[in-house]
Short mmCIF file of C-alpha atoms in Angstrom, two decimals:
data_model
loop_
_atom_site.label_atom_id
_atom_site.label_comp_id
_atom_site.label_asym_id
_atom_site.label_seq_id
_atom_site.Cartn_x
_atom_site.Cartn_y
_atom_site.Cartn_z
CA MET A 1 125.28 101.20 66.78
CA ASN A 2 122.33 102.68 64.78
CA ASN A 3 121.24 106.31 64.81
CA LYS A 4 118.25 105.65 67.04
CA GLU A 5 120.39 104.15 69.77
CA GLY A 6 122.79 107.04 69.44
CA ASN A 7 119.97 109.59 69.63
CA ASN A 8 118.52 107.94 72.79
CA LYS A 9 121.68 108.74 74.79
CA LYS A 10 121.35 111.80 76.98
CA SER A 11 124.99 112.70 76.72
CA GLY A 12 127.93 112.34 74.36
CA PRO A 13 128.92 113.88 71.03
CA ARG A 14 126.58 113.70 68.08
CA ALA A 15 129.14 112.56 65.50
CA ASN A 16 126.58 110.86 63.15
CA SER A 17 123.95 113.57 63.24
CA SER A 18 122.07 113.86 59.96
CA ARG A 19 121.76 117.67 60.28
CA PRO A 20 123.67 119.52 57.58
CA SER A 21 126.59 121.47 58.89
CA SER A 22 126.36 125.24 58.62
CA ASN A 23 129.23 127.58 57.95
CA LYS A 24 127.32 130.60 59.22
CA PRO A 25 129.06 132.36 62.11
CA LYS A 26 127.35 132.04 65.46
CA PRO A 27 125.76 135.22 66.84
CA ALA A 28 127.86 137.02 69.38
CA MET A 29 126.88 136.54 73.08
CA GLN A 30 125.17 139.44 74.69
CA LYS A 31 127.23 141.32 77.21
CA ARG A 32 126.24 141.11 80.86
CA ALA A 33 124.21 144.08 81.95
CA GLN A 34 126.44 146.59 83.71
CA GLY A 35 125.69 149.60 85.86
CA PRO A 36 126.55 153.09 84.84
CA LYS A 37 130.22 153.79 84.51
CA LYS A 38 131.88 155.33 87.57
CA VAL A 39 132.83 158.90 87.01
CA LYS A 40 136.15 159.99 88.45
CA VAL A 41 135.73 162.87 90.82
CA ASN A 42 138.30 165.53 91.38
CA THR A 43 138.81 165.19 95.15
CA LYS A 44 139.97 168.75 95.57
CA VAL A 45 136.87 170.09 93.86
CA ALA A 46 134.68 167.74 95.92
CA ASP A 47 136.26 168.89 99.20
CA ILE A 48 135.66 172.51 98.32
CA ALA A 49 132.04 171.74 97.43
CA THR A 50 131.55 169.86 100.71
CA ASP A 51 132.95 172.74 102.70
CA LYS A 52 130.55 175.09 101.02
CA VAL A 53 127.60 172.86 101.84
CA GLU A 54 128.53 172.17 105.49
CA LYS A 55 129.47 175.71 106.37
CA LYS A 56 126.84 177.23 108.62
CA PRO A 57 125.30 180.56 107.65
CA ASN A 58 126.95 183.59 109.23
CA GLN A 59 129.74 181.41 110.65
CA ALA A 60 132.83 183.44 111.39
CA PRO A 61 136.03 182.03 109.93
CA LYS A 62 138.39 180.48 112.47
CA ARG A 63 141.26 182.73 113.33
CA PRO A 64 144.69 181.37 114.20
CA LYS A 65 145.33 181.00 117.92
CA VAL A 66 147.48 183.72 119.41
CA LYS A 67 150.33 182.72 121.72
CA ASP A 68 149.53 182.91 125.46
CA GLU A 69 145.83 183.69 124.93
CA ILE A 70 143.38 182.05 127.37
CA ARG A 71 139.62 181.77 127.79
CA LEU A 72 137.92 184.72 129.41
CA ASN A 73 136.42 182.66 132.24
CA LYS A 74 139.86 181.24 133.09
CA TYR A 75 141.37 184.74 133.00
CA ILE A 76 138.76 185.90 135.53
CA ALA A 77 139.34 182.84 137.75
CA ASN A 78 143.11 183.38 137.62
CA SER A 79 142.60 186.88 138.98
CA GLY A 80 140.93 185.43 142.09
CA ALA A 81 137.60 187.18 141.48
CA CYS A 82 135.55 183.96 141.36
CA SER A 83 135.54 180.42 139.97
CA ARG A 84 135.28 179.61 136.27
CA ARG A 85 131.68 178.47 136.68
CA ASP A 86 130.67 181.72 138.34
CA ALA A 87 132.66 183.67 135.73
CA ASP A 88 130.48 182.14 133.00
CA ILE A 89 127.40 183.53 134.75
CA TYR A 90 128.92 187.02 134.91
CA ILE A 91 129.90 186.83 131.24
CA GLN A 92 126.40 185.84 130.18
CA SER A 93 124.92 188.70 132.21
CA GLY A 94 127.02 191.22 130.26
CA THR A 95 128.95 192.62 133.24
CA VAL A 96 132.37 191.68 131.82
CA LYS A 97 134.13 194.00 129.39
CA VAL A 98 137.24 193.42 127.29
CA ASN A 99 138.96 196.60 126.08
CA GLY A 100 135.83 198.54 127.03
CA ILE A 101 133.41 196.35 125.05
CA PRO A 102 130.90 194.03 126.83
CA VAL A 103 131.52 190.36 126.01
CA THR A 104 128.78 187.74 126.35
CA GLU A 105 130.34 185.09 124.07
CA MET A 106 131.16 181.86 125.87
CA GLY A 107 134.70 180.69 125.11
CA TYR A 108 135.92 184.18 124.22
CA MET A 109 139.74 184.24 124.10
CA VAL A 110 141.71 186.97 125.87
CA LYS A 111 145.00 187.98 124.25
CA PRO A 112 148.07 189.41 125.99
CA GLY A 113 147.57 193.15 126.46
CA ASP A 114 143.76 192.97 126.64
CA VAL A 115 142.19 194.94 129.49
CA VAL A 116 139.46 192.97 131.27
CA ASN A 117 136.95 194.79 133.45
CA PHE A 118 134.96 192.65 135.87
CA ASP A 119 131.99 194.18 137.67
CA GLY A 120 133.58 197.63 137.54
CA SER A 121 137.13 196.62 138.44
CA THR A 122 140.12 195.96 136.18
CA LEU A 123 141.51 192.46 136.70
CA THR A 124 145.14 191.39 136.96
CA PRO A 125 145.57 187.62 136.66
CA GLU A 126 148.10 185.94 138.93
CA LYS A 127 150.17 182.84 138.51
CA LYS A 128 148.70 179.92 140.46
CA VAL A 129 150.54 179.06 143.68
CA TYR A 130 150.00 176.11 146.02
CA ILE A 131 151.49 176.13 149.53
CA LEU A 132 151.35 173.38 152.14
CA LEU A 133 151.62 174.32 155.83
CA ASN A 134 152.08 172.11 158.88
CA LYS A 135 149.92 174.23 161.19
CA PRO A 136 150.80 174.55 164.89
CA LYS A 137 148.35 175.26 167.74
CA ASN A 138 146.93 178.69 168.60
CA PHE A 139 146.56 179.79 164.98
CA THR A 140 143.17 179.95 163.29
CA THR A 141 141.78 180.35 159.78
CA ALA A 142 139.01 182.65 161.07
CA MET A 143 139.38 186.40 160.67
CA ASP A 144 137.09 187.46 163.50
CA GLU A 145 138.34 185.70 166.64
CA GLY A 146 140.01 188.80 168.03
CA GLN A 147 143.71 189.28 168.69
CA GLU A 148 144.09 186.46 171.19
CA TYR A 149 144.74 183.95 168.40
CA ARG A 150 146.81 184.76 165.37
CA ASN A 151 145.75 184.04 161.79
CA VAL A 152 147.40 181.24 159.84
CA LEU A 153 148.30 183.66 157.03
CA GLU A 154 151.07 184.98 159.29
CA LEU A 155 152.79 181.59 159.01
CA VAL A 156 153.00 181.74 155.19
CA LYS A 157 153.78 185.44 154.99
CA GLY A 158 156.51 186.05 152.43
CA SER A 159 155.84 182.82 150.55
CA THR A 160 154.15 184.69 147.69
CA THR A 161 152.80 188.10 146.70
CA ALA A 162 149.60 186.48 145.38
CA LYS A 163 146.35 186.77 147.29
CA ILE A 164 145.96 183.28 148.76
CA GLY A 165 143.38 181.63 150.98
CA ALA A 166 143.19 178.48 153.06
CA VAL A 167 141.39 175.40 151.74
CA GLY A 168 138.89 174.63 154.49
CA ARG A 169 138.87 175.81 158.10
CA MET A 170 140.92 175.00 161.16
CA ASP A 171 140.38 176.16 164.72
CA LYS A 172 143.16 177.07 167.14
CA ASN A 173 143.41 173.58 168.65
CA THR A 174 143.63 171.68 165.35
CA THR A 175 147.09 171.08 163.93
CA GLY A 176 148.51 169.51 160.80
CA LEU A 177 148.26 169.96 157.06
CA LEU A 178 146.60 173.05 155.65
CA LEU A 179 146.68 173.98 151.96
CA PHE A 180 146.82 177.57 150.69
CA THR A 181 146.25 178.71 147.11
CA ASN A 182 144.91 181.50 144.90
CA ASP A 183 143.25 178.88 142.69
CA THR A 184 139.58 179.59 143.42
CA ASP A 185 138.48 176.52 141.44
CA MET A 186 140.57 174.26 143.68
CA ILE A 187 139.33 175.94 146.87
CA ARG A 188 135.76 175.38 145.75
CA LYS A 189 136.49 171.79 144.70
CA PHE A 190 137.84 170.72 148.11
CA THR A 191 135.12 172.46 150.12
CA LEU A 192 132.16 170.90 148.28
CA PRO A 193 130.30 168.20 150.26
CA SER A 194 130.60 165.88 147.24
CA GLN A 195 134.41 166.10 146.98
CA LYS A 196 136.16 162.72 147.01
CA SER A 197 139.58 163.33 148.56
CA SER A 198 140.49 161.48 151.75
CA LYS A 199 141.88 163.10 154.90
CA ILE A 200 143.51 161.24 157.78
CA TYR A 201 143.40 162.59 161.34
CA GLN A 202 145.03 161.52 164.57
CA VAL A 203 142.56 162.25 167.36
CA SER A 204 143.48 162.39 171.07
CA LEU A 205 140.57 161.69 173.46
CA ASP A 206 140.16 162.27 177.18
CA LYS A 207 139.69 158.50 177.75
CA ASN A 208 140.07 155.20 175.95
CA LEU A 209 137.67 154.62 173.05
CA LYS A 210 135.47 151.60 173.70
CA TYR A 211 135.63 148.91 171.05
CA GLU A 212 131.85 148.92 170.59
CA ASP A 213 131.95 152.70 169.97
CA LEU A 214 134.77 152.23 167.46
CA GLU A 215 132.60 149.69 165.59
CA LYS A 216 129.64 152.08 165.55
CA ILE A 217 131.82 154.87 164.15
CA ASN A 218 133.19 152.52 161.52
CA LYS A 219 129.66 151.75 160.28
CA GLY A 220 128.87 155.46 159.92
CA LEU A 221 126.49 157.66 161.82
CA THR A 222 124.03 160.53 161.48
CA LEU A 223 124.95 163.96 162.88
CA ASP A 224 122.54 166.89 162.79
CA GLY A 225 120.43 165.09 160.21
CA HIS A 226 123.39 164.40 157.88
CA ARG A 227 124.83 160.95 157.26
CA VAL A 228 128.58 160.78 157.93
CA PHE A 229 130.50 158.05 156.11
CA VAL A 230 133.77 157.02 157.75
CA GLU A 231 136.31 155.30 155.49
CA ASP A 232 138.35 153.86 158.35
CA VAL A 233 138.80 154.21 162.10
CA SER A 234 141.28 152.32 164.27
CA TYR A 235 143.49 152.39 167.32
CA ILE A 236 147.05 153.58 166.66
CA ASP A 237 149.72 150.91 167.10
CA GLY A 238 151.96 151.44 170.10
CA GLU A 239 149.72 154.18 171.55
CA ALA A 240 147.05 154.24 174.23
CA LYS A 241 143.52 153.44 173.10
CA SER A 242 142.70 157.11 173.51
CA GLU A 243 144.79 157.79 170.37
CA ILE A 244 142.63 157.13 167.32
CA GLY A 245 143.24 157.24 163.58
CA LEU A 246 140.27 158.44 161.52
CA GLN A 247 139.98 158.59 157.73
CA LEU A 248 137.09 160.34 156.00
CA ARG A 249 136.43 162.62 153.06
CA SER A 250 134.98 165.64 154.80
CA SER A 251 137.26 168.69 154.83
CA ASN A 252 135.37 170.11 157.81
CA VAL A 253 137.40 169.42 160.95
CA LYS A 254 134.31 170.19 163.01
CA VAL A 255 132.83 166.89 161.81
CA VAL A 256 135.78 164.99 163.32
CA ARG A 257 135.16 166.57 166.71
CA ASN A 258 131.39 165.97 166.53
CA ILE A 259 131.85 162.27 165.77
CA PHE A 260 133.52 161.57 169.12
CA GLU A 261 131.47 164.05 171.12
CA HIS A 262 128.41 162.16 169.86
CA PHE A 263 129.64 159.20 171.97
CA SER A 264 130.45 161.42 174.98
CA TYR A 265 134.20 161.72 174.48
CA ASP A 266 136.07 164.99 174.89
CA VAL A 267 138.49 165.69 172.05
CA LEU A 268 141.81 167.01 173.36
CA ARG A 269 143.68 167.32 170.05
CA ILE A 270 143.15 166.81 166.32
CA ASP A 271 146.12 166.52 163.98
CA ARG A 272 145.60 166.22 160.21
CA VAL A 273 148.39 163.93 159.01
CA SER A 274 147.25 163.50 155.40
CA PHE A 275 145.33 165.70 152.97
CA ALA A 276 144.32 164.34 149.52
CA GLY A 277 147.53 162.29 149.30
CA LEU A 278 149.81 165.01 150.74
CA THR A 279 151.71 164.13 153.93
CA LYS A 280 153.79 165.88 156.60
CA LYS A 281 156.98 164.11 155.53
CA ASN A 282 159.98 166.45 155.90
CA LEU A 283 157.69 169.31 156.93
CA PRO A 284 158.22 170.29 160.59
CA ARG A 285 155.45 171.92 162.59
CA GLY A 286 155.04 175.59 161.72
CA ASN A 287 156.88 175.26 158.37
CA TRP A 288 155.53 175.49 154.83
CA ARG A 289 156.64 174.44 151.36
CA LEU A 290 155.51 174.86 147.74
CA LEU A 291 153.86 171.87 146.09
CA THR A 292 155.70 170.10 143.30
CA ASP A 293 154.29 170.07 139.77
CA GLN A 294 153.33 166.40 140.15
CA GLU A 295 151.51 167.08 143.44
CA ILE A 296 149.52 169.86 141.75
CA ILE A 297 148.55 167.51 138.93
CA ASN A 298 147.49 164.87 141.46
CA LEU A 299 145.28 167.35 143.31
CA LYS A 300 143.58 168.45 140.11
CA ASN A 301 142.89 164.83 139.20
CA VAL A 302 141.37 163.86 142.55
#
C-alpha cells in the first residue's frame, strides 16, 4: 500500500507518516472553568446572625411560661363574668386591670396570685362543672313565673358551689335532659342559632298525626318568617300515632311546640330524650349527674 492510499483513509493509525517525530512535551490541558470555591460557614455564627436580622425592633424577649398561668380572657370567662370573645372586647377597652394596672394586650397571661379586676369587681375563677338533669314537670328555667312553679336550680342544689346556669330554656310542661354549667362559652355555643348539635324529642299530641302532615314537617317549614329544618320525624314504634319522635338542631323547645301547632295539633307533652349525644340512660326523672371527662370533650367538639 503506498502513502497516498494510506493518507486517503479517514481512520486508522498513521504508521508511515513522513512527519518527523518530536520529543517536545505536549502542552498541559487547560482545566475546566470552575465556580468560586465554597466557603465553609460556621453554623453557630450564622444562626446568631440570622436571629439578629429577623428579630423585630422593640420585640420583648420571650419569658418562660409559669406553671398554672392562663390567658386573661380565659381567666375572665372562668369567673363567669362573660365569654372569652366578650372578654377580649373588655380588655381592648381598657376596663380590665391586673394587680391594679390596666391591661389591653391580647393574649396577656395571668399568673397564680394575680388580682384581676373586671369592670370594678375583683374576679375569682371557678373550676368548670357540667351537670346533666332529667327534668320533671312543674319546674321551669324562668325566674319570673311566680311561686306557683319552682325553678330547676332547686333540683341541682348541692351539686356544686359554683354559679351555674341552664343551657337553653324549658317551660313547666317540658321534661327531659337539661344541661347546667358555669362554662359561659359552652352556654353561648349551644344557644346560638347556628349551633350544630342534634336534640331528639318525644312529642305527645292530642290526636293522631296525619301522614301527609308528617311528610310536610319532614320537608321543613317556615315559622314566623324563619325556616325550620327538621332532621327527622317519625311515628314511635309500638305507640299510638299521636306519639311522635322529632330530631332537630334548635335548642329552643318553643320551636318544637310551634311546629305541631302550625298544623292545628295541641301538644300535651314534650320530653327531650337526647341532647348533643347525651341520653337519659341510668338517669331517673328528677335526678342529676356530673358529666364524664369524655362527655365534656365530646360537647366541646360538637
